[in-house]
Every structure is written in structure tokens, then in C-alpha cells.
């Protein structure tokens, strides 16, 4: 019986008007011209990989797929599913969108649609990419495209080396100049060009646009899909899972010695971009050099990698019919600006998160429809037994009603629990967003292992939550920990809804920005205020001093009432904590009873903006 060995491929180069010469730095001998794409592993008819040595020398990947199915674990009939590229963008690429499987089969005679991902290998300082759009409805999207409002429509994201983006079909996107990315995608070349900056080719012609088909397939509103990158350290080696989705999985390996690898479920594809290594199998030792792309066949068995390199391992998703839906808890964070839904695992990590703008001004029916769509999308990959909703208050958690949150206009006595349970056929739990964040931090964040945890969020407003023995303390009227209305200065600023001089009126991000605009209008927000104070600006120093004093009085009051093991501070203002954290801690102590000083820990939140999602996902464990 012949020994199973890795199979190596020649790359296929593509000239593009936006391409360059940077791929020469990754071990490739480039042809003349602007090389924009290097198809590393492909069975697509527009650029088929050829085996460059060994038993199958000269065979194409498509031939291996058809003639040697055992190499791939005897997959069902069909086309090879994946395509891996290296892209070098020296100019902005056209703004485009890709169809899903059903649309591509019907309209393009392609076997697959095109979901893809980008790993940023290198980029220039200040580089960015386009990912998503700002339209709330199809009508608004069509209007903005046909009237050329591209600046307002397109969402631009700053990037740096090592960033990773998963781009589902239906997502408006574009690489921008100064970027080299590794792209893993479904094996499809179906692309609908929406906007090309009115550029002309070498013959003076504008490139073709595909607006009708593009508008057919664009996801509205835009939904961004993100996963928590999971890293395992084995000795000096790092194995980072970048994505596990319904089309493929991708891992990045930072090799610093020897690493043992287990057999793959069917087969795997490897790409070595930096350094060199050896791949060691029962059949021998195979050198890997920069630029190598290879197939790890189904029956390869255990193998190991040895060397100093950066490489990527891609695996196809299980064949249709294989139940790949993983168990998780569903969570939704309903905010005035963003609507997020996530699959949260039992250890508090996030398997996948989908984010879209709330567009709250369009009313509850619009938002609830999008919430249901997000959850249905997650259910294609995840199996849920319940759904938790973190919502701004006031609300009635027991009856599942959203009462009248100030940042959700039109949401008055909305039976959110009833409507979602009817649509999803799952039990739904609703909780105040600050309570949900408190539970998340207590179970999995900064408060893990503590019996008594108080959480306060300092952001647009100020809220709180108290968790004791892993349970939220809501109070007799579900108003416990509503610390934003706590009076700090009875002679302070007035507010239409809150007490005069309340903590939220004195020390929230909104209050701080209002003062900045009124008294120091030359400064752009809280971060600029803290920097200016550190630079010695006396007016800025005075404003920071008064902000910290109000906040410290509020913290001291909470500690006197609750006497927690730990007080956690989260929220948007914490983004500037490096400028004020130590002075804040120092200011709290004099306001405390002597026996409490330095006894109650005060820590920043550990889960960032995901505290509420993680907490509300695990709300069912205490119901």
C-alpha cells in the first residue's frame, strides 16, 4: 500500500489593474505586470491548480477531485468547494457584492455562491477596507446608489496586520490600497461590481457594473459577522482558530518548534506564508518553504510540523446531511444604536456574533423583524434551547414587556417576549441591560469567583446591577441598582426625567460631552479632554476633577449601601481609563468608612462591550 503524502501545487497568477509586485516577497516568481491575485489552491475553471511533484505531478486539482476521491474522504458528488488566494491591492478595488449558493446556481451557472474571509498579512499605515453600508431599507439603498451617495453609503474600517474579517455572501465590501490579504472563499468567481470610482481600463472604457444583480443580493440592513478568535498555546507554538463557519474553517499556526497535529475530518489545505518548516508523516519528512501550498489528504493520519513559520490550515465544512449545528445559548443586545445577536458557549465565549444598526426611529416592528432575522441566521449553525434579550429599561422582565425606553422611540408596552416566542418557538427571557452585564461579569468576567459583585456602567447614561451568589438582585419593584438617579449634588444641573444633580446628570458620558461642547468646544470628546488635562490645560483639569469627584461620590455611596466583594466599572467612558483610573480610585477612599477603605476591590470590566450578551445568554440558569 502506497504511503499517503502531502500534495503540492503550482500557483496561478492573475494580472489586475489594482495589482502590484508585493507577492514577490512571499516566495513567488511573478510574471510581468500588475499581479493582483495569486490563486494558491483552486479547482475553479478560471484558474486551476496543478500538482508540482510526486506521484500526481502534472495533474490538476480538479482531476484529483474527480479521479482520486479517496484523497478527499470520498465526498459526495459535486465541485471542489474551496479557493484560496493571496491578494495584493496597490489601488482600491471596486466596491462589490457576491451572491449566495442558490442565486449563483440560478443566475451564474456556478456551483457555489461566494462567502469569503480576509486575513490581513500586511498593510500600510492608515490602511482601511470597505465593509458594509448604512442603508436601513432596500428603497434607501437603491436611492443612494442611483444618486451616487457613495461616501455616505459605504462603511470604512481601519485595519492593521493580523486583522481578520469574515464576509458572508450579500455583504458590500472592497479591499483598499496598500493591503495584502490571504483570502479563503467558496469556489466561485461570481462577483457583482457596484462602483469602480469611474476608472477606465487601458482602452479607455469604464469597467462593467452589475447593479441589478447586486441589488438583488445585498443584505439590508448590513449585518456584520464576527467570531471570537480562539488561541491555544502548545509550548512556544500558537494555534489560532480564525473562523468555523458553514462553508469552511481556518486556523493560523505560529510555529516555533515542533507541533503535533491530529488527523483531519476529511482533508485540509495548507499555505505557508512566512519562514520554513518540515511536515513529518509516517511516509517521511517533507520540507515546507515560503510560498508553498499543499493538500493534506484524508488518510494522512497524525503528523507534526517542525520549524519557524507562519502557516494557515483550511478545512471544508462537513458535507450536507452532517449535523454540524453546535449547542449554544442565544443572546440579543437591543441598543439604541446597534442591535447584536450572538451564539454564546457554556464557558462564556462567543461562537459567533451578528451586528447591525438598530435604526430605532423606524419603530419596533422593523427592529423586531431584524432581530428575528439575526436569530434565524444564527440557527443555521447553532442549536439553541432559549433566547435571552438584554434591553434598556424601563421594562417588566417578569411579563416580558418593554415599557418606554428613552432611546427606543415608539417602544411603549411592547410584548417583546410574546412576539419572539411566537416567531422562534423558543422560551425567551428579557433583562435590563445593566443587570445582564452585571451577571456576565460576575459569572465569566472580572467578578468570577466572587460572591457579591456590583457592576456600574458609565456610558451614554449610568446604570448598575447587583449579583449575589450568581443571582441578579432586582428588588421588590425591579428597580434595584438604578444608580443613575442617585443624587450627587442637589444644586447640580436639572434633567427632564432624572433628579437634579443625579449621578447620570453629573458623570455620564453624555454629561461630560455636554460640558465639553459648552465650555471647551475646541476639544473633540472625552478622550481629547483627558489628554488636554494631562497636558496641563487648567480648564480641562478642572472639568476632569469635577467629573471624577461626582463619580467617586457615587461609587462610595454604592459601597456603603451594598458592601460588595467587588465593584466593577464598565461602559464607553472606560475607553479613556488610562487617563483617569488611578486618580479615581484615590478619590473614592476618603469618602468611605475607615473600615471599608482599600477593602472593596474596584476593577474595570473584563468582557468589554460583550458583558450584557454573555450575561443574558446565561440568564436561564437562575430562572
Coordinates of C-alpha atoms in Angstrom, one line a residue:
X1 CA 0.0 0.0 0.0
X2 CA 1.4 3.4 -1.1
X3 CA 2.2 5.8 1.7
X4 CA 0.0 8.9 1.8
X5 CA 1.9 12.1 1.4
X6 CA 1.1 15.8 1.1
X7 CA 0.5 17.1 -2.4
X8 CA 2.0 20.4 -3.5
X9 CA 0.6 22.8 -6.1
X10 CA 1.8 25.5 -8.5
X11 CA 0.2 28.9 -8.0
X12 CA -1.8 30.7 -10.7
X13 CA -1.2 34.4 -11.1
X14 CA -3.8 37.0 -12.3
X15 CA -3.0 40.4 -13.6
X16 CA -5.3 43.1 -12.2
X17 CA -5.4 46.9 -12.8
X18 CA -5.2 47.3 -9.0
X19 CA -2.4 44.8 -8.5
X20 CA 1.3 45.2 -7.8
X21 CA 4.6 43.3 -7.1
X22 CA 4.5 42.7 -3.3
X23 CA 3.8 38.9 -3.7
X24 CA 7.4 38.5 -4.8
X25 CA 8.2 39.0 -1.1
X26 CA 6.3 35.8 -0.3
X27 CA 8.4 33.3 -2.3
X28 CA 6.8 33.6 -5.7
X29 CA 8.4 34.3 -9.1
X30 CA 6.0 36.7 -10.6
X31 CA 5.2 37.2 -14.3
X32 CA 5.4 40.8 -15.7
X33 CA 2.8 43.3 -14.9
X34 CA 0.5 44.2 -12.1
X35 CA -0.1 40.9 -10.3
X36 CA -3.2 41.4 -8.1
X37 CA -4.2 37.8 -7.4
X38 CA -2.3 34.6 -6.7
X39 CA -4.6 31.6 -6.8
X40 CA -2.8 29.3 -4.4
X41 CA -5.2 26.3 -4.4
X42 CA -8.0 26.2 -6.9
X43 CA -10.1 23.8 -8.9
X44 CA -12.2 26.6 -10.5
X45 CA -12.2 26.7 -14.3
X46 CA -10.9 30.3 -14.3
X47 CA -7.6 29.2 -12.7
X48 CA -6.9 25.5 -11.9
X49 CA -4.0 24.5 -9.7
X50 CA -1.6 21.9 -11.0
X51 CA 0.4 19.4 -8.9
X52 CA 4.1 20.3 -9.0
X53 CA 5.7 16.9 -8.0
X54 CA 5.3 13.4 -6.7
X55 CA 3.0 10.7 -7.8
X56 CA 0.4 13.1 -9.3
X57 CA 2.8 15.5 -11.0
X58 CA 1.0 17.4 -13.8
X59 CA -2.5 16.5 -12.6
X60 CA -4.9 19.4 -11.8
X61 CA -6.7 19.6 -8.6
X62 CA -10.0 19.2 -10.5
X63 CA -8.6 15.9 -11.9
X64 CA -7.6 14.7 -8.4
X65 CA -11.1 15.6 -7.1
X66 CA -12.7 13.5 -9.9
X67 CA -10.3 10.6 -10.2
X68 CA -9.0 10.2 -6.7
X69 CA -11.9 10.9 -4.3
X70 CA -10.3 8.9 -1.5
X71 CA -7.7 11.7 -1.1
X72 CA -10.7 13.9 0.0
X73 CA -12.5 11.4 2.2
X74 CA -14.9 10.3 -0.7
X75 CA -17.0 13.4 -0.7
X76 CA -20.5 13.5 -2.3
X77 CA -20.6 14.3 -6.0
X78 CA -20.1 17.9 -6.8
X79 CA -17.5 20.5 -7.4
X80 CA -14.4 21.1 -5.2
X81 CA -15.7 23.6 -2.7
X82 CA -12.8 26.0 -1.8
X83 CA -10.5 28.5 -3.4
X84 CA -7.5 30.1 -1.6
X85 CA -5.8 33.3 -2.9
X86 CA -3.2 35.9 -1.9
X87 CA -4.3 39.4 -3.0
X88 CA -2.0 42.5 -3.4
X89 CA -4.0 45.7 -3.6
X90 CA -1.9 48.7 -4.6
X91 CA -5.0 50.6 -5.6
X92 CA -8.6 50.5 -4.3
X93 CA -10.6 47.5 -5.6
X94 CA -14.1 48.0 -6.9
X95 CA -17.0 48.0 -4.4
X96 CA -18.7 44.7 -4.9
X97 CA -21.0 42.0 -3.5
X98 CA -21.3 38.2 -4.0
X99 CA -24.4 36.0 -4.3
X100 CA -25.3 33.1 -2.1
X101 CA -25.4 29.5 -3.4
X102 CA -29.0 29.5 -4.7
X103 CA -28.7 32.8 -6.6
X104 CA -25.3 31.8 -8.1
X105 CA -26.7 28.5 -9.4
X106 CA -29.7 30.1 -10.9
X107 CA -28.1 33.2 -12.5
X108 CA -24.4 32.4 -13.0
X109 CA -24.3 28.6 -13.5
X110 CA -21.8 28.5 -10.6
X111 CA -21.8 25.5 -8.3
X112 CA -21.4 27.9 -5.3
X113 CA -22.1 31.4 -4.2
X114 CA -19.2 33.2 -2.5
X115 CA -18.7 33.6 1.2
X116 CA -15.1 34.5 2.0
X117 CA -12.7 35.8 4.6
X118 CA -9.6 38.0 4.7
X119 CA -6.6 37.8 6.9
X120 CA -4.6 41.0 6.7
X121 CA -1.0 39.8 6.0
X122 CA 0.4 43.3 5.7
X123 CA -0.9 46.8 5.1
X124 CA 0.3 50.4 5.0
X125 CA -0.2 52.8 7.9
X126 CA -3.6 54.3 7.8
X127 CA -5.0 51.5 5.5
X128 CA -8.7 50.7 5.6
X129 CA -11.2 48.5 3.9
X130 CA -14.9 48.9 3.0
X131 CA -17.2 46.5 4.8
X132 CA -21.0 47.2 4.8
X133 CA -23.3 50.0 4.1
X134 CA -25.5 52.4 6.1
X135 CA -28.9 52.0 4.4
X136 CA -31.9 50.8 6.5
X137 CA -34.1 49.7 3.7
X138 CA -33.9 48.5 0.1
X139 CA -35.5 51.7 -1.1
X140 CA -32.9 53.8 0.7
X141 CA -30.1 51.6 -0.7
X142 CA -31.3 51.9 -4.3
X143 CA -31.8 55.7 -3.9
X144 CA -28.3 56.2 -2.5
X145 CA -26.7 54.0 -5.2
X146 CA -28.5 55.7 -8.1
X147 CA -27.8 59.2 -6.8
X148 CA -24.1 58.3 -6.2
X149 CA -24.0 58.9 -2.5
X150 CA -21.1 56.5 -2.0
X151 CA -19.3 58.5 0.7
X152 CA -22.4 58.4 2.9
X153 CA -23.4 54.8 2.0
X154 CA -20.1 52.9 2.4
X155 CA -18.7 51.9 5.8
X156 CA -14.9 52.1 6.0
X157 CA -12.9 50.3 8.7
X158 CA -9.3 51.0 9.7
X159 CA -7.1 47.9 9.6
X160 CA -3.7 46.6 10.7
X161 CA -1.7 43.5 10.1
X162 CA -3.3 40.4 11.8
X163 CA -6.9 41.6 11.5
X164 CA -9.4 39.1 10.3
X165 CA -12.8 39.6 8.6
X166 CA -15.5 37.0 7.6
X167 CA -17.5 38.3 4.7
X168 CA -20.8 36.4 4.1
X169 CA -22.5 36.5 0.7
X170 CA -24.6 39.6 0.4
X171 CA -22.0 41.8 2.1
X172 CA -20.9 45.0 0.3
X173 CA -17.1 45.2 0.5
X174 CA -13.8 46.2 -1.1
X175 CA -10.1 46.0 -0.4
X176 CA -8.4 49.3 -0.4
X177 CA -4.9 50.3 -1.5
X178 CA -1.8 49.3 0.4
X179 CA -3.1 45.9 1.6
X180 CA -2.0 42.3 1.2
X181 CA -4.5 39.7 2.4
X182 CA -4.9 35.9 2.4
X183 CA -8.4 35.1 1.1
X184 CA -10.2 31.8 1.7
X185 CA -13.5 31.5 -0.2
X186 CA -16.0 29.2 -1.7
X187 CA -15.0 28.1 -5.2
X188 CA -16.8 30.7 -7.2
X189 CA -16.0 33.7 -9.4
X190 CA -19.4 35.3 -9.1
X191 CA -18.8 39.0 -8.4
X192 CA -21.2 41.9 -8.9
X193 CA -19.4 45.2 -9.2
X194 CA -21.3 48.1 -7.8
X195 CA -18.9 51.0 -8.0
X196 CA -15.5 51.4 -9.6
X197 CA -14.6 55.1 -8.9
X198 CA -15.4 55.8 -12.6
X199 CA -12.0 54.3 -13.6
X200 CA -11.2 53.4 -17.2
X201 CA -9.1 50.4 -18.4
X202 CA -6.2 50.6 -20.8
X203 CA -8.6 51.0 -23.7
X204 CA -10.4 54.0 -22.1
X205 CA -13.5 52.1 -21.2
X206 CA -15.2 52.0 -17.8
X207 CA -15.5 48.6 -16.4
X208 CA -18.9 47.0 -16.4
X209 CA -21.2 47.4 -13.3
X210 CA -23.8 44.8 -12.2
X211 CA -26.3 47.0 -10.3
X212 CA -29.4 45.0 -10.9
X213 CA -28.0 41.7 -9.7
X214 CA -26.0 43.4 -7.0
X215 CA -29.2 45.0 -5.6
X216 CA -30.9 41.6 -5.7
X217 CA -28.4 40.0 -3.4
X218 CA -27.2 42.8 -1.0
X219 CA -28.2 42.2 2.6
X220 CA -30.3 45.1 4.0
X221 CA -29.6 46.3 6.6
X222 CA -25.9 45.4 6.6
X223 CA -25.1 42.6 9.1
X224 CA -21.5 42.2 10.3
X225 CA -20.5 38.7 11.3
X226 CA -17.7 38.2 13.9
X227 CA -16.2 35.4 15.8
X228 CA -14.1 35.3 19.0
X229 CA -10.6 34.3 17.9
X230 CA -9.6 31.3 20.0
X231 CA -5.9 30.7 20.6
X232 CA -4.2 27.6 22.0
X233 CA -0.6 27.7 23.1
X234 CA 1.4 24.5 22.9
X235 CA 4.9 25.1 24.0
X236 CA 6.1 28.1 22.0
X237 CA 3.6 27.4 19.3
X238 CA 0.3 29.2 18.8
X239 CA -2.7 27.8 17.0
X240 CA -5.4 30.4 16.4
X241 CA -8.9 29.5 15.1
X242 CA -9.9 32.4 12.9
X243 CA -13.3 31.0 11.8
X244 CA -15.5 28.0 11.8
X245 CA -18.5 28.7 9.6
X246 CA -20.9 26.7 7.5
X247 CA -18.5 26.7 4.5
X248 CA -15.0 26.2 6.0
X249 CA -12.7 26.6 9.0
X250 CA -9.4 28.4 9.0
X251 CA -6.6 28.2 11.5
X252 CA -3.4 30.2 11.7
X253 CA -0.4 28.5 13.1
X254 CA 2.6 30.4 14.5
X255 CA 5.2 27.6 14.5
X256 CA 8.2 28.0 16.9
X257 CA 9.5 24.4 17.3
X258 CA 7.6 21.2 16.9
X259 CA 3.8 20.8 16.9
X260 CA 1.8 17.6 16.8
X261 CA -1.3 17.6 14.6
X262 CA -4.3 15.3 14.7
X263 CA -5.9 13.8 11.6
X264 CA -8.4 16.0 9.8
X265 CA -12.1 15.1 9.5
X266 CA -11.8 14.8 5.7
X267 CA -8.9 16.7 4.2
X268 CA -7.1 20.0 4.7
X269 CA -5.3 22.7 2.7
X270 CA -2.1 24.3 3.8
X271 CA -0.4 27.6 2.9
X272 CA 3.0 28.7 4.3
X273 CA 3.5 32.5 4.0
X274 CA 6.5 33.1 6.2
X275 CA 9.5 31.1 7.3
X276 CA 10.2 27.5 6.7
X277 CA 9.3 24.1 8.3
X278 CA 9.2 20.4 7.9
X279 CA 6.0 18.3 7.7
X280 CA 6.6 14.9 9.3
X281 CA 4.4 12.0 8.4
X282 CA 4.7 8.2 8.6
X283 CA 5.8 8.4 5.0
X284 CA 8.8 10.7 5.6
X285 CA 9.9 14.3 6.2
X286 CA 8.6 16.9 3.7
X287 CA 10.3 20.4 3.6
X288 CA 8.0 23.4 3.5
X289 CA 9.3 26.7 2.2
X290 CA 7.8 30.2 1.9
X291 CA 5.0 30.2 -0.7
X292 CA 4.2 26.5 -0.6
X293 CA 0.6 25.4 -0.9
X294 CA -0.4 21.8 -0.3
X295 CA -3.2 19.3 0.2
X296 CA -3.2 17.1 3.3
X297 CA -5.1 14.0 2.1
X298 CA -7.8 12.3 4.1
X299 CA -5.7 9.2 5.1
X300 CA -2.6 11.2 6.1
X301 CA -3.2 10.4 9.8
X302 CA -1.3 12.0 12.6
X303 CA 1.5 14.3 11.5
X304 CA 3.7 17.0 13.0
X305 CA 5.2 20.3 12.0
X306 CA 8.7 21.5 12.9
X307 CA 10.3 24.8 12.2
X308 CA 9.9 28.6 12.5
X309 CA 7.0 29.7 10.3
X310 CA 3.5 31.2 9.9
X311 CA 1.1 28.9 8.1
X312 CA -2.6 28.5 7.6
X313 CA -4.7 25.4 7.6
X314 CA -8.2 25.4 5.9
X315 CA -10.7 22.6 6.2
X316 CA -14.1 22.3 4.4
X317 CA -17.3 22.3 6.4
X318 CA -19.0 18.9 6.8
X319 CA -21.0 17.7 3.8
X320 CA -24.7 18.4 3.7
X321 CA -26.6 16.0 5.8
X322 CA -24.0 16.0 8.5
X323 CA -25.4 17.8 11.6
X324 CA -22.9 20.5 12.3
X325 CA -25.2 22.7 14.4
X326 CA -23.4 23.2 17.7
X327 CA -25.1 23.7 21.1
X328 CA -25.0 27.3 22.3
X329 CA -27.2 29.9 24.1
X330 CA -28.8 32.7 22.1
X331 CA -28.4 36.3 23.2
X332 CA -29.6 39.6 21.9
X333 CA -28.3 43.1 22.9
X334 CA -31.0 45.6 22.0
X335 CA -29.4 49.0 22.0
X336 CA -30.4 52.4 20.7
X337 CA -27.6 52.4 18.2
X338 CA -26.7 48.8 17.5
X339 CA -28.6 45.5 17.5
X340 CA -26.5 42.4 18.2
X341 CA -27.3 38.7 18.4
X342 CA -24.8 36.0 19.4
X343 CA -24.3 32.4 20.0
X344 CA -22.7 32.2 23.5
X345 CA -21.0 29.0 24.6
X346 CA -21.2 27.4 28.0
X347 CA -17.8 28.8 29.0
X348 CA -18.9 32.4 28.3
X349 CA -17.1 32.7 25.0
X350 CA -18.9 33.9 21.9
X351 CA -19.1 31.5 19.0
X352 CA -20.5 34.0 16.5
X353 CA -21.9 37.5 16.8
X354 CA -24.0 39.3 14.2
X355 CA -24.3 43.1 14.4
X356 CA -26.5 45.6 12.6
X357 CA -27.6 49.1 13.2
X358 CA -30.8 49.3 15.2
X359 CA -32.4 52.2 13.2
X360 CA -34.7 52.7 16.2
X361 CA -36.5 55.6 14.5
X362 CA -38.2 53.1 12.2
X363 CA -40.1 51.6 15.1
X364 CA -40.5 48.3 17.0
X365 CA -41.9 46.3 14.1
X366 CA -38.8 47.0 11.9
X367 CA -36.4 46.3 14.8
X368 CA -38.1 43.1 15.9
X369 CA -38.2 41.8 12.3
X370 CA -34.4 42.3 12.1
X371 CA -33.9 40.7 15.5
X372 CA -35.8 37.6 14.3
X373 CA -33.7 37.5 11.1
X374 CA -30.4 37.7 13.1
X375 CA -31.5 34.8 15.3
X376 CA -32.7 32.7 12.3
X377 CA -29.3 33.3 10.6
X378 CA -27.5 32.0 13.7
X379 CA -29.8 29.0 13.9
X380 CA -28.3 27.8 10.6
X381 CA -25.1 27.0 12.5
X382 CA -26.2 26.8 16.2
X383 CA -28.8 24.8 18.2
X384 CA -30.5 26.9 20.9
X385 CA -32.8 26.0 23.7
X386 CA -33.6 29.5 24.8
X387 CA -33.1 33.2 23.9
X388 CA -32.0 36.0 26.3
X389 CA -32.7 39.6 25.5
X390 CA -30.7 42.5 27.1
X391 CA -32.7 45.7 26.7
X392 CA -32.6 49.2 28.0
X393 CA -35.1 50.0 30.7
X394 CA -37.6 50.6 31.9
X395 CA -39.0 47.1 31.3
X396 CA -41.0 44.4 33.0
X397 CA -38.8 41.4 33.0
X398 CA -41.4 39.1 34.5
X399 CA -44.0 39.8 31.8
X400 CA -41.5 40.3 29.1
X401 CA -42.6 43.9 28.3
X402 CA -40.6 46.8 27.0
X403 CA -42.2 49.8 28.7
X404 CA -40.8 53.1 27.3
X405 CA -37.0 53.3 26.9
X406 CA -35.9 56.8 26.1
X407 CA -33.5 55.6 23.4
X408 CA -36.1 53.4 21.6
X409 CA -38.8 55.8 20.4
X410 CA -42.3 54.2 20.0
X411 CA -41.5 51.3 22.2
X412 CA -44.3 51.6 24.7
X413 CA -45.7 48.4 26.3
X414 CA -44.2 46.2 23.6
X415 CA -44.7 42.5 24.4
X416 CA -41.3 41.5 23.1
X417 CA -41.2 38.1 24.9
X418 CA -44.5 37.1 23.4
X419 CA -43.6 38.2 19.9
X420 CA -40.2 36.5 19.8
X421 CA -41.5 33.2 21.4
X422 CA -44.2 33.1 18.7
X423 CA -41.7 33.6 15.9
X424 CA -38.9 31.4 17.2
X425 CA -40.8 28.7 19.1
X426 CA -38.3 29.0 21.9
X427 CA -38.5 30.3 25.5
X428 CA -37.4 34.0 25.7
X429 CA -36.1 35.8 28.8
X430 CA -35.8 39.6 29.0
X431 CA -33.5 41.5 31.3
X432 CA -32.4 45.1 31.9
X433 CA -29.1 45.6 30.0
X434 CA -27.1 46.7 33.1
X435 CA -28.3 43.7 35.1
X436 CA -27.3 41.4 32.2
X437 CA -23.9 43.0 32.1
X438 CA -23.5 42.5 35.8
X439 CA -24.3 38.8 35.5
X440 CA -21.9 38.4 32.7
X441 CA -19.0 40.0 34.6
X442 CA -19.9 38.1 37.8
X443 CA -20.0 34.7 36.1
X444 CA -17.2 35.0 33.5
X445 CA -15.5 38.3 33.8
X446 CA -13.8 40.4 36.5
X447 CA -16.1 39.1 39.2
X448 CA -15.7 35.4 38.5
X449 CA -15.3 33.5 41.8
X450 CA -16.7 36.4 43.9
X451 CA -19.9 36.1 46.0
X452 CA -21.0 39.7 45.9
X453 CA -20.5 41.8 42.7
X454 CA -21.8 45.2 41.9
X455 CA -21.4 46.4 38.3
X456 CA -21.8 50.0 37.1
X457 CA -21.8 51.1 33.5
X458 CA -20.7 54.7 32.7
X459 CA -21.6 55.4 29.1
X460 CA -24.3 57.5 27.4
X461 CA -26.1 57.1 30.7
X462 CA -25.2 55.4 34.1
X463 CA -26.7 52.2 35.2
X464 CA -26.0 49.4 37.6
X465 CA -26.6 45.8 38.5
X466 CA -26.0 43.7 41.7
X467 CA -25.3 40.0 41.6
X468 CA -25.1 37.9 44.8
X469 CA -24.3 34.2 44.7
X470 CA -24.6 34.2 41.0
X471 CA -28.2 35.7 41.0
X472 CA -29.3 39.1 40.0
X473 CA -30.9 41.1 42.8
X474 CA -33.8 43.0 41.2
X475 CA -35.6 44.4 44.2
X476 CA -39.3 44.4 45.0
X477 CA -40.2 46.6 42.0
X478 CA -37.4 45.6 39.6
X479 CA -35.7 48.9 40.2
X480 CA -32.7 47.8 42.3
X481 CA -29.3 49.3 41.3
X482 CA -30.9 52.2 39.3
X483 CA -27.9 54.3 40.4
X484 CA -28.1 56.8 37.6
X485 CA -30.9 58.7 39.6
X486 CA -28.9 58.8 42.8
X487 CA -28.5 62.5 43.9
X488 CA -24.9 63.6 44.0
X489 CA -25.4 67.4 44.1
X490 CA -28.9 68.7 44.9
X491 CA -27.9 72.1 43.4
X492 CA -26.5 70.4 40.2
X493 CA -27.8 70.5 36.7
X494 CA -31.5 69.8 36.0
X495 CA -32.8 66.9 33.9
X496 CA -36.2 66.4 32.4
X497 CA -36.5 62.8 33.7
X498 CA -33.9 62.3 36.5
X499 CA -33.3 64.1 39.8
X500 CA -31.5 67.4 39.7
X501 CA -27.7 66.7 40.2
X502 CA -28.2 62.9 39.8
X503 CA -25.1 60.8 39.1
X504 CA -26.0 60.3 35.5
X505 CA -26.5 64.1 35.1
X506 CA -23.1 64.7 36.7
X507 CA -20.8 61.9 35.5
X508 CA -22.2 60.1 32.4
X509 CA -20.5 60.3 29.0
X510 CA -23.4 62.4 27.8
X511 CA -23.0 64.9 30.7
X512 CA -19.3 65.1 30.1
X513 CA -19.6 65.7 26.4
X514 CA -22.3 68.3 27.0
X515 CA -19.9 70.3 29.3
X516 CA -17.1 69.9 26.8
X517 CA -19.3 71.4 24.0
X518 CA -20.4 74.2 26.2
X519 CA -17.2 75.2 27.9
X520 CA -14.3 73.7 25.8
X521 CA -15.7 73.5 22.3
X522 CA -12.3 73.2 20.8
X523 CA -11.9 69.7 22.2
X524 CA -13.4 66.7 20.4
X525 CA -14.9 64.5 23.1
X526 CA -13.8 62.9 26.4
X527 CA -10.6 61.4 25.2
X528 CA -9.4 64.8 24.0
X529 CA -10.4 66.3 27.3
X530 CA -8.4 63.8 29.3
X531 CA -5.3 64.4 27.1
X532 CA -5.7 68.2 27.4
X533 CA -5.9 67.9 31.2
X534 CA -2.7 65.7 31.3
X535 CA -1.0 68.4 29.2
X536 CA -1.8 71.0 31.8
X537 CA -4.8 72.8 30.5
X538 CA -6.3 74.3 33.6
X539 CA -9.9 74.4 32.4
X540 CA -9.7 70.8 31.3
X541 CA -8.1 69.8 34.6
X542 CA -10.9 71.4 36.5
X543 CA -13.6 69.7 34.4
X544 CA -11.9 66.3 34.9
X545 CA -11.6 66.9 38.6
X546 CA -15.3 67.6 38.9
X547 CA -16.2 64.6 36.8
X548 CA -14.1 62.3 39.0
X549 CA -15.4 63.8 42.2
X550 CA -19.0 63.1 41.2
X551 CA -18.2 59.6 40.1
X552 CA -16.2 58.8 43.2
X553 CA -19.0 60.0 45.5
X554 CA -21.4 57.7 43.6
X555 CA -19.1 54.8 43.9
X556 CA -18.6 55.4 47.6
X557 CA -22.4 55.6 48.1
X558 CA -22.8 52.2 46.3
X559 CA -20.2 50.6 48.5
X560 CA -21.8 51.9 51.7
X561 CA -25.2 50.5 50.7
X562 CA -24.2 47.1 49.3
X563 CA -20.7 46.4 50.7
X564 CA -19.8 44.1 47.8
X565 CA -16.6 42.0 47.5
X566 CA -16.0 43.7 44.2
X567 CA -17.2 46.8 42.3
X568 CA -16.8 46.6 38.5
X569 CA -16.9 49.6 36.2
X570 CA -17.7 49.2 32.5
X571 CA -19.1 51.3 29.7
X572 CA -17.8 53.6 27.0
X573 CA -16.1 56.1 29.2
X574 CA -13.8 53.3 30.2
X575 CA -12.1 53.6 26.8
X576 CA -10.2 56.6 28.4
X577 CA -9.5 54.9 31.7
X578 CA -5.7 55.1 31.3
X579 CA -6.1 58.8 31.8
X580 CA -8.2 58.7 35.0
X581 CA -8.3 55.3 36.6
X582 CA -5.7 55.8 39.4
X583 CA -6.9 59.3 40.3
X584 CA -10.5 57.9 40.5
X585 CA -9.5 55.1 42.9
X586 CA -7.7 57.6 45.1
X587 CA -10.7 59.9 45.3
X588 CA -13.1 57.1 46.4
X589 CA -11.2 56.2 49.5
X590 CA -11.7 59.3 51.7
X591 CA -15.5 59.0 51.2
X592 CA -15.6 55.5 52.7
X593 CA -15.8 54.4 56.3
X594 CA -12.3 53.7 57.6
X595 CA -13.1 50.0 57.9
X596 CA -14.1 49.9 54.2
X597 CA -11.1 51.7 52.8
X598 CA -9.0 49.5 50.5
X599 CA -11.2 46.5 51.4
X600 CA -13.6 46.6 48.4
X601 CA -11.9 45.9 45.2
X602 CA -12.7 48.2 42.2
X603 CA -11.8 46.8 38.8
X604 CA -12.5 47.6 35.2
X605 CA -14.9 45.3 33.3
X606 CA -13.1 42.3 31.7
X607 CA -15.6 41.4 29.0
X608 CA -15.8 44.8 27.3
X609 CA -18.9 45.5 25.4
X610 CA -19.9 41.8 25.4
X611 CA -20.8 41.7 29.2
X612 CA -24.5 42.0 28.5
X613 CA -24.7 39.5 25.8
X614 CA -22.8 36.9 27.8
X615 CA -24.8 37.6 30.9
X616 CA -28.3 37.4 29.3
X617 CA -27.4 34.2 27.5
X618 CA -26.9 32.6 30.9
X619 CA -30.0 34.1 32.5
X620 CA -31.9 30.9 32.2
X621 CA -29.6 29.2 34.7
X622 CA -31.1 31.2 37.6
X623 CA -34.8 31.2 36.5

